[in-house]
Amino acid sequence: MTVALFDSGIGGLTVLDEALSVLPEENYLFYADTLHVPYGSKPKEEVRRYIMECADRIMQEDVKALVVACNTATSIAISELRARYQIPVIGMEPAVKPAVALSRPNGKRVLVMATPLTLSQSKYTELVARVDDQGSVDSLPLPELVQYCEQLIWDREVIVDYFTAKLASFDLDQYGTVVLGCTHYPYYRKLLEEILPRHIHIIDGSEGTVKRLQSVLQENNLLGASTHPEIRYMCSSGDEQYVQKMQQALSFLRSRREVRTGN
């Protein structure tokens, strides 16, 4: 049986990258809704319909758990997905809680970067209200960053100029943590580290999501033990070139992780 991960595009591969390190004996299916990427700038009900259509297609496979590897999709449809299917459905949310915990001892603020749709949902505002009783969390929508990522635009000058313009109105000395609240954004983490002051921590929700996946699989006796685990790729457009793009993107993430960990 397979653990399925779903996103609008290649962003969710940042979650798969984490899962491969924590749960290397699982078989994985990664599904991208390439017909409708990006989600973050579209109307809520339209996106909800796309999510449910893709989930129904994924469920035709031999799936034992579904990870919604997309903050926007989680904020819109996670309750409906859990009510609709009998298997565990794991969502993700911007890592606001650990960010507040990191910044609070130093009296620093938190900046959450996410898509406009994620930031507009009650799920996000309720999360912030629950963990930020001192009003230290600010939000910054970065819709263009998803499109850059989907086009595999890694040009340093383009991305640095983009971040510099978006951050121009912020006094970064006041901030202690930046949250990458979209799974596409970690592709640009290294460039962001070059721009931000060195005291600022950058975190995302992948680690917490995969820890939750591991816990749920253990609780339900669903942990895999494949000696030759498989990664399969599917996309709503059936575009083989996009499948190759997903494979290239995951290879990029895996190689960067090896450099970071020294393996």
PDB file of C-alpha atoms in Angstrom:
ATOM      1  CA  MET A   1       0.000   0.000   0.000  1.00  0.00           C
ATOM      2  CA  THR A   2       0.993   3.588  -0.666  1.00  0.00           C
ATOM      3  CA  VAL A   3       1.228   6.922   1.127  1.00  0.00           C
ATOM      4  CA  ALA A   4      -0.165   9.558  -1.230  1.00  0.00           C
ATOM      5  CA  LEU A   5       0.849  13.209  -1.163  1.00  0.00           C
ATOM      6  CA  PHE A   6      -1.138  15.862  -2.973  1.00  0.00           C
ATOM      7  CA  ASP A   7      -0.411  19.444  -4.026  1.00  0.00           C
ATOM      8  CA  SER A   8      -1.315  21.806  -6.835  1.00  0.00           C
ATOM      9  CA  GLY A   9       2.213  21.462  -8.238  1.00  0.00           C
ATOM     10  CA  ILE A  10       5.813  20.676  -7.282  1.00  0.00           C
ATOM     11  CA  GLY A  11       5.636  22.459  -3.915  1.00  0.00           C
ATOM     12  CA  GLY A  12       4.502  19.367  -2.034  1.00  0.00           C
ATOM     13  CA  LEU A  13       7.713  17.625  -3.031  1.00  0.00           C
ATOM     14  CA  THR A  14       9.342  19.525  -0.156  1.00  0.00           C
ATOM     15  CA  VAL A  15       7.118  17.438   2.145  1.00  0.00           C
ATOM     16  CA  LEU A  16       7.941  14.243   0.241  1.00  0.00           C
ATOM     17  CA  ASP A  17      11.637  15.063   0.653  1.00  0.00           C
ATOM     18  CA  GLU A  18      11.155  15.163   4.428  1.00  0.00           C
ATOM     19  CA  ALA A  19       9.050  11.980   4.376  1.00  0.00           C
ATOM     20  CA  LEU A  20      11.731  10.061   2.486  1.00  0.00           C
ATOM     21  CA  SER A  21      14.203  10.874   5.245  1.00  0.00           C
ATOM     22  CA  VAL A  22      11.891  10.016   8.150  1.00  0.00           C
ATOM     23  CA  LEU A  23       9.960   7.117   6.579  1.00  0.00           C
ATOM     24  CA  PRO A  24      12.282   5.617   3.938  1.00  0.00           C
ATOM     25  CA  GLU A  25      10.542   2.222   3.815  1.00  0.00           C
ATOM     26  CA  GLU A  26       7.218   3.558   2.533  1.00  0.00           C
ATOM     27  CA  ASN A  27       5.922   3.503  -1.024  1.00  0.00           C
ATOM     28  CA  TYR A  28       4.850   6.952  -2.167  1.00  0.00           C
ATOM     29  CA  LEU A  29       2.503   8.424  -4.755  1.00  0.00           C
ATOM     30  CA  PHE A  30       2.858  12.129  -5.477  1.00  0.00           C
ATOM     31  CA  TYR A  31      -0.075  13.750  -7.270  1.00  0.00           C
ATOM     32  CA  ALA A  32       0.037  17.282  -8.692  1.00  0.00           C
ATOM     33  CA  ASP A  33      -3.018  19.175  -9.936  1.00  0.00           C
ATOM     34  CA  THR A  34      -1.213  20.592 -12.934  1.00  0.00           C
ATOM     35  CA  LEU A  35      -4.443  21.572 -14.659  1.00  0.00           C
ATOM     36  CA  HIS A  36      -5.164  24.175 -11.990  1.00  0.00           C
ATOM     37  CA  VAL A  37      -1.856  25.258 -10.423  1.00  0.00           C
ATOM     38  CA  PRO A  38      -1.519  27.711  -8.684  1.00  0.00           C
ATOM     39  CA  TYR A  39      -4.313  27.498  -6.101  1.00  0.00           C
ATOM     40  CA  GLY A  40      -3.366  30.448  -3.929  1.00  0.00           C
ATOM     41  CA  SER A  41      -4.804  33.227  -6.101  1.00  0.00           C
ATOM     42  CA  LYS A  42      -8.045  31.483  -7.187  1.00  0.00           C
ATOM     43  CA  PRO A  43     -11.566  31.666  -5.637  1.00  0.00           C
ATOM     44  CA  LYS A  44     -12.101  29.375  -2.653  1.00  0.00           C
ATOM     45  CA  GLU A  45     -15.032  27.321  -4.022  1.00  0.00           C
ATOM     46  CA  GLU A  46     -13.292  26.767  -7.326  1.00  0.00           C
ATOM     47  CA  VAL A  47     -10.217  25.437  -5.574  1.00  0.00           C
ATOM     48  CA  ARG A  48     -12.311  23.274  -3.254  1.00  0.00           C
ATOM     49  CA  ARG A  49     -13.872  21.584  -6.289  1.00  0.00           C
ATOM     50  CA  TYR A  50     -10.444  20.910  -7.817  1.00  0.00           C
ATOM     51  CA  ILE A  51      -9.186  19.398  -4.552  1.00  0.00           C
ATOM     52  CA  MET A  52     -12.093  16.982  -4.229  1.00  0.00           C
ATOM     53  CA  GLU A  53     -11.798  15.880  -7.863  1.00  0.00           C
ATOM     54  CA  CYS A  54      -8.097  15.145  -7.423  1.00  0.00           C
ATOM     55  CA  ALA A  55      -8.648  13.324  -4.132  1.00  0.00           C
ATOM     56  CA  ASP A  56     -11.288  11.107  -5.741  1.00  0.00           C
ATOM     57  CA  ARG A  57      -8.768  10.205  -8.448  1.00  0.00           C
ATOM     58  CA  ILE A  58      -6.054   9.473  -5.888  1.00  0.00           C
ATOM     59  CA  MET A  59      -8.389   7.176  -3.982  1.00  0.00           C
ATOM     60  CA  GLN A  60      -8.599   4.916  -7.030  1.00  0.00           C
ATOM     61  CA  GLU A  61      -5.043   3.863  -6.189  1.00  0.00           C
ATOM     62  CA  ASP A  62      -4.036   1.522  -3.327  1.00  0.00           C
ATOM     63  CA  VAL A  63      -3.691   4.368  -0.813  1.00  0.00           C
ATOM     64  CA  LYS A  64      -3.423   3.871   2.972  1.00  0.00           C
ATOM     65  CA  ALA A  65      -2.945   7.519   3.964  1.00  0.00           C
ATOM     66  CA  LEU A  66      -3.275  10.877   2.244  1.00  0.00           C
ATOM     67  CA  VAL A  67      -1.054  13.860   3.013  1.00  0.00           C
ATOM     68  CA  VAL A  68      -2.443  17.166   1.798  1.00  0.00           C
ATOM     69  CA  ALA A  69       0.969  18.683   1.143  1.00  0.00           C
ATOM     70  CA  CYS A  70      -0.446  22.135   0.525  1.00  0.00           C
ATOM     71  CA  ASN A  71      -1.334  24.786   3.104  1.00  0.00           C
ATOM     72  CA  THR A  72      -3.990  26.323   0.861  1.00  0.00           C
ATOM     73  CA  ALA A  73      -5.716  22.999   0.165  1.00  0.00           C
ATOM     74  CA  THR A  74      -5.614  22.090   3.853  1.00  0.00           C
ATOM     75  CA  SER A  75      -7.190  25.379   4.894  1.00  0.00           C
ATOM     76  CA  ILE A  76     -10.032  24.943   2.404  1.00  0.00           C
ATOM     77  CA  ALA A  77     -10.873  21.242   2.354  1.00  0.00           C
ATOM     78  CA  ILE A  78      -9.265  19.187   5.134  1.00  0.00           C
ATOM     79  CA  SER A  79     -12.494  18.677   7.115  1.00  0.00           C
ATOM     80  CA  GLU A  80     -14.410  17.578   4.025  1.00  0.00           C
ATOM     81  CA  LEU A  81     -11.630  15.205   2.971  1.00  0.00           C
ATOM     82  CA  ARG A  82     -11.571  13.555   6.394  1.00  0.00           C
ATOM     83  CA  ALA A  83     -15.340  13.149   6.364  1.00  0.00           C
ATOM     84  CA  ARG A  84     -15.315  11.719   2.862  1.00  0.00           C
ATOM     85  CA  TYR A  85     -12.646   9.018   3.142  1.00  0.00           C
ATOM     86  CA  GLN A  86     -12.022   6.201   5.588  1.00  0.00           C
ATOM     87  CA  ILE A  87      -8.218   6.420   5.519  1.00  0.00           C
ATOM     88  CA  PRO A  88      -6.101   8.839   7.588  1.00  0.00           C
ATOM     89  CA  VAL A  89      -5.878  12.305   6.005  1.00  0.00           C
ATOM     90  CA  ILE A  90      -3.018  14.499   7.243  1.00  0.00           C
ATOM     91  CA  GLY A  91      -3.075  18.209   6.534  1.00  0.00           C
ATOM     92  CA  MET A  92      -0.562  20.956   7.135  1.00  0.00           C
ATOM     93  CA  GLU A  93      -0.641  24.509   8.365  1.00  0.00           C
ATOM     94  CA  PRO A  94       1.875  27.350   8.550  1.00  0.00           C
ATOM     95  CA  ALA A  95       4.310  26.684  11.411  1.00  0.00           C
ATOM     96  CA  VAL A  96       3.091  29.665  13.427  1.00  0.00           C
ATOM     97  CA  LYS A  97       3.122  27.942  16.824  1.00  0.00           C
ATOM     98  CA  PRO A  98       6.809  26.887  16.782  1.00  0.00           C
ATOM     99  CA  ALA A  99       7.712  30.254  15.246  1.00  0.00           C
ATOM    100  CA  VAL A 100       6.081  32.160  18.110  1.00  0.00           C
ATOM    101  CA  ALA A 101       7.832  29.876  20.610  1.00  0.00           C
ATOM    102  CA  LEU A 102      11.191  30.630  18.953  1.00  0.00           C
ATOM    103  CA  SER A 103      10.756  34.390  18.793  1.00  0.00           C
ATOM    104  CA  ARG A 104       8.947  35.162  22.035  1.00  0.00           C
ATOM    105  CA  PRO A 105      11.937  34.789  24.440  1.00  0.00           C
ATOM    106  CA  ASN A 106      13.774  37.499  22.490  1.00  0.00           C
ATOM    107  CA  GLY A 107      10.758  39.780  22.124  1.00  0.00           C
ATOM    108  CA  LYS A 108      10.923  39.409  18.358  1.00  0.00           C
ATOM    109  CA  ARG A 109       8.090  39.316  15.820  1.00  0.00           C
ATOM    110  CA  VAL A 110       7.098  36.533  13.403  1.00  0.00           C
ATOM    111  CA  LEU A 111       6.559  36.994   9.659  1.00  0.00           C
ATOM    112  CA  VAL A 112       4.393  34.409   7.898  1.00  0.00           C
ATOM    113  CA  MET A 113       4.848  34.146   4.134  1.00  0.00           C
ATOM    114  CA  ALA A 114       1.987  32.335   2.373  1.00  0.00           C
ATOM    115  CA  THR A 115      -0.459  32.506  -0.531  1.00  0.00           C
ATOM    116  CA  PRO A 116      -3.263  35.087  -0.442  1.00  0.00           C
ATOM    117  CA  LEU A 117      -5.880  32.314  -0.183  1.00  0.00           C
ATOM    118  CA  THR A 118      -4.199  30.653   2.806  1.00  0.00           C
ATOM    119  CA  LEU A 119      -3.911  33.970   4.627  1.00  0.00           C
ATOM    120  CA  SER A 120      -7.561  34.833   3.964  1.00  0.00           C
ATOM    121  CA  GLN A 121      -9.007  31.651   5.477  1.00  0.00           C
ATOM    122  CA  SER A 122     -10.517  31.425   8.952  1.00  0.00           C
ATOM    123  CA  LYS A 123      -8.308  28.387   9.642  1.00  0.00           C
ATOM    124  CA  TYR A 124      -5.251  30.654   9.467  1.00  0.00           C
ATOM    125  CA  THR A 125      -6.718  33.540  11.453  1.00  0.00           C
ATOM    126  CA  GLU A 126      -7.927  31.124  14.141  1.00  0.00           C
ATOM    127  CA  LEU A 127      -4.476  29.523  14.297  1.00  0.00           C
ATOM    128  CA  VAL A 128      -2.808  32.903  14.807  1.00  0.00           C
ATOM    129  CA  ALA A 129      -5.388  33.934  17.412  1.00  0.00           C
ATOM    130  CA  ARG A 130      -4.813  30.675  19.302  1.00  0.00           C
ATOM    131  CA  VAL A 131      -1.016  30.901  19.577  1.00  0.00           C
ATOM    132  CA  ASP A 132      -0.274  34.630  19.337  1.00  0.00           C
ATOM    133  CA  ASP A 133      -1.709  36.360  22.379  1.00  0.00           C
ATOM    134  CA  GLN A 134       0.810  39.215  22.103  1.00  0.00           C
ATOM    135  CA  GLY A 135       0.014  40.272  18.522  1.00  0.00           C
ATOM    136  CA  SER A 136       3.505  39.484  17.274  1.00  0.00           C
ATOM    137  CA  VAL A 137       2.578  37.728  13.993  1.00  0.00           C
ATOM    138  CA  ASP A 138       2.523  39.563  10.654  1.00  0.00           C
ATOM    139  CA  SER A 139       1.564  38.105   7.274  1.00  0.00           C
ATOM    140  CA  LEU A 140       3.014  38.590   3.799  1.00  0.00           C
ATOM    141  CA  PRO A 141       1.328  37.144   0.671  1.00  0.00           C
ATOM    142  CA  LEU A 142       3.762  35.996  -2.022  1.00  0.00           C
ATOM    143  CA  PRO A 143       1.609  34.681  -4.898  1.00  0.00           C
ATOM    144  CA  GLU A 144       4.250  35.177  -7.579  1.00  0.00           C
ATOM    145  CA  LEU A 145       6.715  32.869  -5.827  1.00  0.00           C
ATOM    146  CA  VAL A 146       4.594  29.809  -6.642  1.00  0.00           C
ATOM    147  CA  GLN A 147       4.649  30.727 -10.314  1.00  0.00           C
ATOM    148  CA  TYR A 148       8.420  31.237 -10.264  1.00  0.00           C
ATOM    149  CA  CYS A 149       8.806  27.804  -8.696  1.00  0.00           C
ATOM    150  CA  GLU A 150       6.490  26.087 -11.177  1.00  0.00           C
ATOM    151  CA  GLN A 151       8.492  27.600 -14.023  1.00  0.00           C
ATOM    152  CA  LEU A 152      11.723  26.384 -12.384  1.00  0.00           C
ATOM    153  CA  ILE A 153      13.020  29.935 -12.202  1.00  0.00           C
ATOM    154  CA  TRP A 154      16.047  29.736  -9.922  1.00  0.00           C
ATOM    155  CA  ASP A 155      17.824  32.835 -11.255  1.00  0.00           C
ATOM    156  CA  ARG A 156      19.431  34.416  -8.205  1.00  0.00           C
ATOM    157  CA  GLU A 157      19.031  38.005  -9.397  1.00  0.00           C
ATOM    158  CA  VAL A 158      15.313  37.600 -10.198  1.00  0.00           C
ATOM    159  CA  ILE A 159      14.455  35.974  -6.867  1.00  0.00           C
ATOM    160  CA  VAL A 160      16.645  38.228  -4.728  1.00  0.00           C
ATOM    161  CA  ASP A 161      15.110  41.314  -6.376  1.00  0.00           C
ATOM    162  CA  TYR A 162      11.642  39.872  -5.739  1.00  0.00           C
ATOM    163  CA  PHE A 163      12.273  39.176  -2.048  1.00  0.00           C
ATOM    164  CA  THR A 164      13.997  42.536  -1.577  1.00  0.00           C
ATOM    165  CA  ALA A 165      10.999  44.392  -3.016  1.00  0.00           C
ATOM    166  CA  LYS A 166       8.475  42.433  -0.951  1.00  0.00           C
ATOM    167  CA  LEU A 167      10.416  42.919   2.284  1.00  0.00           C
ATOM    168  CA  ALA A 168      11.254  46.597   1.729  1.00  0.00           C
ATOM    169  CA  SER A 169       8.505  47.871   4.051  1.00  0.00           C
ATOM    170  CA  PHE A 170       9.519  45.610   6.975  1.00  0.00           C
ATOM    171  CA  ASP A 171      12.037  46.481   9.680  1.00  0.00           C
ATOM    172  CA  LEU A 172      13.675  43.051   9.714  1.00  0.00           C
ATOM    173  CA  ASP A 173      15.572  43.775  12.923  1.00  0.00           C
ATOM    174  CA  GLN A 174      12.223  43.420  14.713  1.00  0.00           C
ATOM    175  CA  TYR A 175      11.716  39.841  13.494  1.00  0.00           C
ATOM    176  CA  GLY A 176      13.067  36.600  14.927  1.00  0.00           C
ATOM    177  CA  THR A 177      11.386  33.997  12.712  1.00  0.00           C
ATOM    178  CA  VAL A 178      10.092  33.768   9.159  1.00  0.00           C
ATOM    179  CA  VAL A 179       7.541  31.041   8.392  1.00  0.00           C
ATOM    180  CA  LEU A 180       7.405  29.570   4.894  1.00  0.00           C
ATOM    181  CA  GLY A 181       3.657  28.924   4.778  1.00  0.00           C
ATOM    182  CA  CYS A 182       3.499  27.435   1.291  1.00  0.00           C
ATOM    183  CA  THR A 183       5.225  24.212   0.270  1.00  0.00           C
ATOM    184  CA  HIS A 184       6.648  25.879  -2.849  1.00  0.00           C
ATOM    185  CA  TYR A 185       8.584  28.449  -0.827  1.00  0.00           C
ATOM    186  CA  PRO A 186      11.318  26.192   0.686  1.00  0.00           C
ATOM    187  CA  TYR A 187      12.881  25.859  -2.772  1.00  0.00           C
ATOM    188  CA  TYR A 188      14.047  29.443  -2.226  1.00  0.00           C
ATOM    189  CA  ARG A 189      15.139  29.052   1.362  1.00  0.00           C
ATOM    190  CA  LYS A 190      18.857  29.372   0.604  1.00  0.00           C
ATOM    191  CA  LEU A 191      18.383  32.651  -1.279  1.00  0.00           C
ATOM    192  CA  LEU A 192      16.138  33.964   1.476  1.00  0.00           C
ATOM    193  CA  GLU A 193      18.831  33.159   4.038  1.00  0.00           C
ATOM    194  CA  GLU A 194      21.198  35.431   2.099  1.00  0.00           C
ATOM    195  CA  ILE A 195      18.782  38.352   2.297  1.00  0.00           C
ATOM    196  CA  LEU A 196      17.521  38.100   5.864  1.00  0.00           C
ATOM    197  CA  PRO A 197      19.572  39.171   8.899  1.00  0.00           C
ATOM    198  CA  ARG A 198      21.492  36.239  10.343  1.00  0.00           C
ATOM    199  CA  HIS A 199      19.535  36.224  13.607  1.00  0.00           C
ATOM    200  CA  ILE A 200      16.275  35.285  11.825  1.00  0.00           C
ATOM    201  CA  HIS A 201      15.202  31.634  11.875  1.00  0.00           C
ATOM    202  CA  ILE A 202      13.402  30.227   8.805  1.00  0.00           C
ATOM    203  CA  ILE A 203      10.982  27.360   9.384  1.00  0.00           C
ATOM    204  CA  ASP A 204       8.234  25.548   7.480  1.00  0.00           C
ATOM    205  CA  GLY A 205       5.593  22.944   8.237  1.00  0.00           C
ATOM    206  CA  SER A 206       7.123  19.908   6.531  1.00  0.00           C
ATOM    207  CA  GLU A 207       8.846  18.469   9.597  1.00  0.00           C
ATOM    208  CA  GLY A 208       5.734  18.678  11.767  1.00  0.00           C
ATOM    209  CA  THR A 209       3.536  17.250   9.021  1.00  0.00           C
ATOM    210  CA  VAL A 210       5.772  14.230   8.508  1.00  0.00           C
ATOM    211  CA  LYS A 211       6.037  13.637  12.260  1.00  0.00           C
ATOM    212  CA  ARG A 212       2.242  13.573  12.348  1.00  0.00           C
ATOM    213  CA  LEU A 213       2.169  11.159   9.398  1.00  0.00           C
ATOM    214  CA  GLN A 214       4.614   8.858  11.167  1.00  0.00           C
ATOM    215  CA  SER A 215       2.532   8.935  14.345  1.00  0.00           C
ATOM    216  CA  VAL A 216      -0.729   8.205  12.495  1.00  0.00           C
ATOM    217  CA  LEU A 217       0.799   5.302  10.582  1.00  0.00           C
ATOM    218  CA  GLN A 218       2.123   3.829  13.845  1.00  0.00           C
ATOM    219  CA  GLU A 219      -1.213   4.249  15.627  1.00  0.00           C
ATOM    220  CA  ASN A 220      -3.037   2.455  12.814  1.00  0.00           C
ATOM    221  CA  ASN A 221      -0.406  -0.291  12.303  1.00  0.00           C
ATOM    222  CA  LEU A 222       0.187   0.998   8.787  1.00  0.00           C
ATOM    223  CA  LEU A 223       3.950   1.536   8.821  1.00  0.00           C
ATOM    224  CA  GLY A 224       5.573   0.209   5.666  1.00  0.00           C
ATOM    225  CA  ALA A 225       8.552  -2.101   5.450  1.00  0.00           C
ATOM    226  CA  SER A 226       9.389  -2.079   1.750  1.00  0.00           C
ATOM    227  CA  THR A 227      12.888  -3.259   0.924  1.00  0.00           C
ATOM    228  CA  HIS A 228      12.647  -1.549  -2.459  1.00  0.00           C
ATOM    229  CA  PRO A 229      10.284   1.393  -1.891  1.00  0.00           C
ATOM    230  CA  GLU A 230       8.714   3.015  -4.931  1.00  0.00           C
ATOM    231  CA  ILE A 231       7.948   6.645  -5.783  1.00  0.00           C
ATOM    232  CA  ARG A 232       5.222   7.165  -8.370  1.00  0.00           C
ATOM    233  CA  TYR A 233       4.191  10.455  -9.915  1.00  0.00           C
ATOM    234  CA  MET A 234       0.820  11.466 -11.327  1.00  0.00           C
ATOM    235  CA  CYS A 235      -0.636  14.760 -12.481  1.00  0.00           C
ATOM    236  CA  SER A 236      -4.127  15.860 -13.457  1.00  0.00           C
ATOM    237  CA  SER A 237      -3.032  16.926 -16.936  1.00  0.00           C
ATOM    238  CA  GLY A 238      -1.324  13.602 -17.682  1.00  0.00           C
ATOM    239  CA  ASP A 239       1.687  15.597 -18.914  1.00  0.00           C
ATOM    240  CA  GLU A 240       4.770  13.376 -19.061  1.00  0.00           C
ATOM    241  CA  GLN A 241       7.030  16.418 -19.244  1.00  0.00           C
ATOM    242  CA  TYR A 242       5.635  17.597 -15.920  1.00  0.00           C
ATOM    243  CA  VAL A 243       6.315  14.162 -14.436  1.00  0.00           C
ATOM    244  CA  GLN A 244       9.940  14.637 -15.482  1.00  0.00           C
ATOM    245  CA  LYS A 245       9.877  18.095 -13.870  1.00  0.00           C
ATOM    246  CA  MET A 246       8.689  16.525 -10.592  1.00  0.00           C
ATOM    247  CA  GLN A 247      11.491  13.964 -10.718  1.00  0.00           C
ATOM    248  CA  GLN A 248      14.052  16.714 -11.359  1.00  0.00           C
ATOM    249  CA  ALA A 249      12.662  18.870  -8.552  1.00  0.00           C
ATOM    250  CA  LEU A 250      12.819  16.022  -6.035  1.00  0.00           C
ATOM    251  CA  SER A 251      16.381  15.206  -7.109  1.00  0.00           C
ATOM    252  CA  PHE A 252      17.282  18.850  -6.500  1.00  0.00           C
ATOM    253  CA  LEU A 253      15.779  18.716  -3.003  1.00  0.00           C
ATOM    254  CA  ARG A 254      17.437  15.389  -2.151  1.00  0.00           C
ATOM    255  CA  SER A 255      20.870  16.552  -3.299  1.00  0.00           C
ATOM    256  CA  ARG A 256      20.539  19.769  -1.317  1.00  0.00           C
ATOM    257  CA  ARG A 257      19.582  17.781   1.783  1.00  0.00           C
ATOM    258  CA  GLU A 258      22.664  15.567   1.365  1.00  0.00           C
ATOM    259  CA  VAL A 259      24.874  18.658   1.213  1.00  0.00           C
ATOM    260  CA  ARG A 260      23.162  20.122   4.293  1.00  0.00           C
ATOM    261  CA  THR A 261      23.477  16.939   6.353  1.00  0.00           C
ATOM    262  CA  GLY A 262      26.917  16.005   5.060  1.00  0.00           C
ATOM    263  CA  ASN A 263      25.750  12.565   3.846  1.00  0.00           C
TER     264      ASN A 263
END
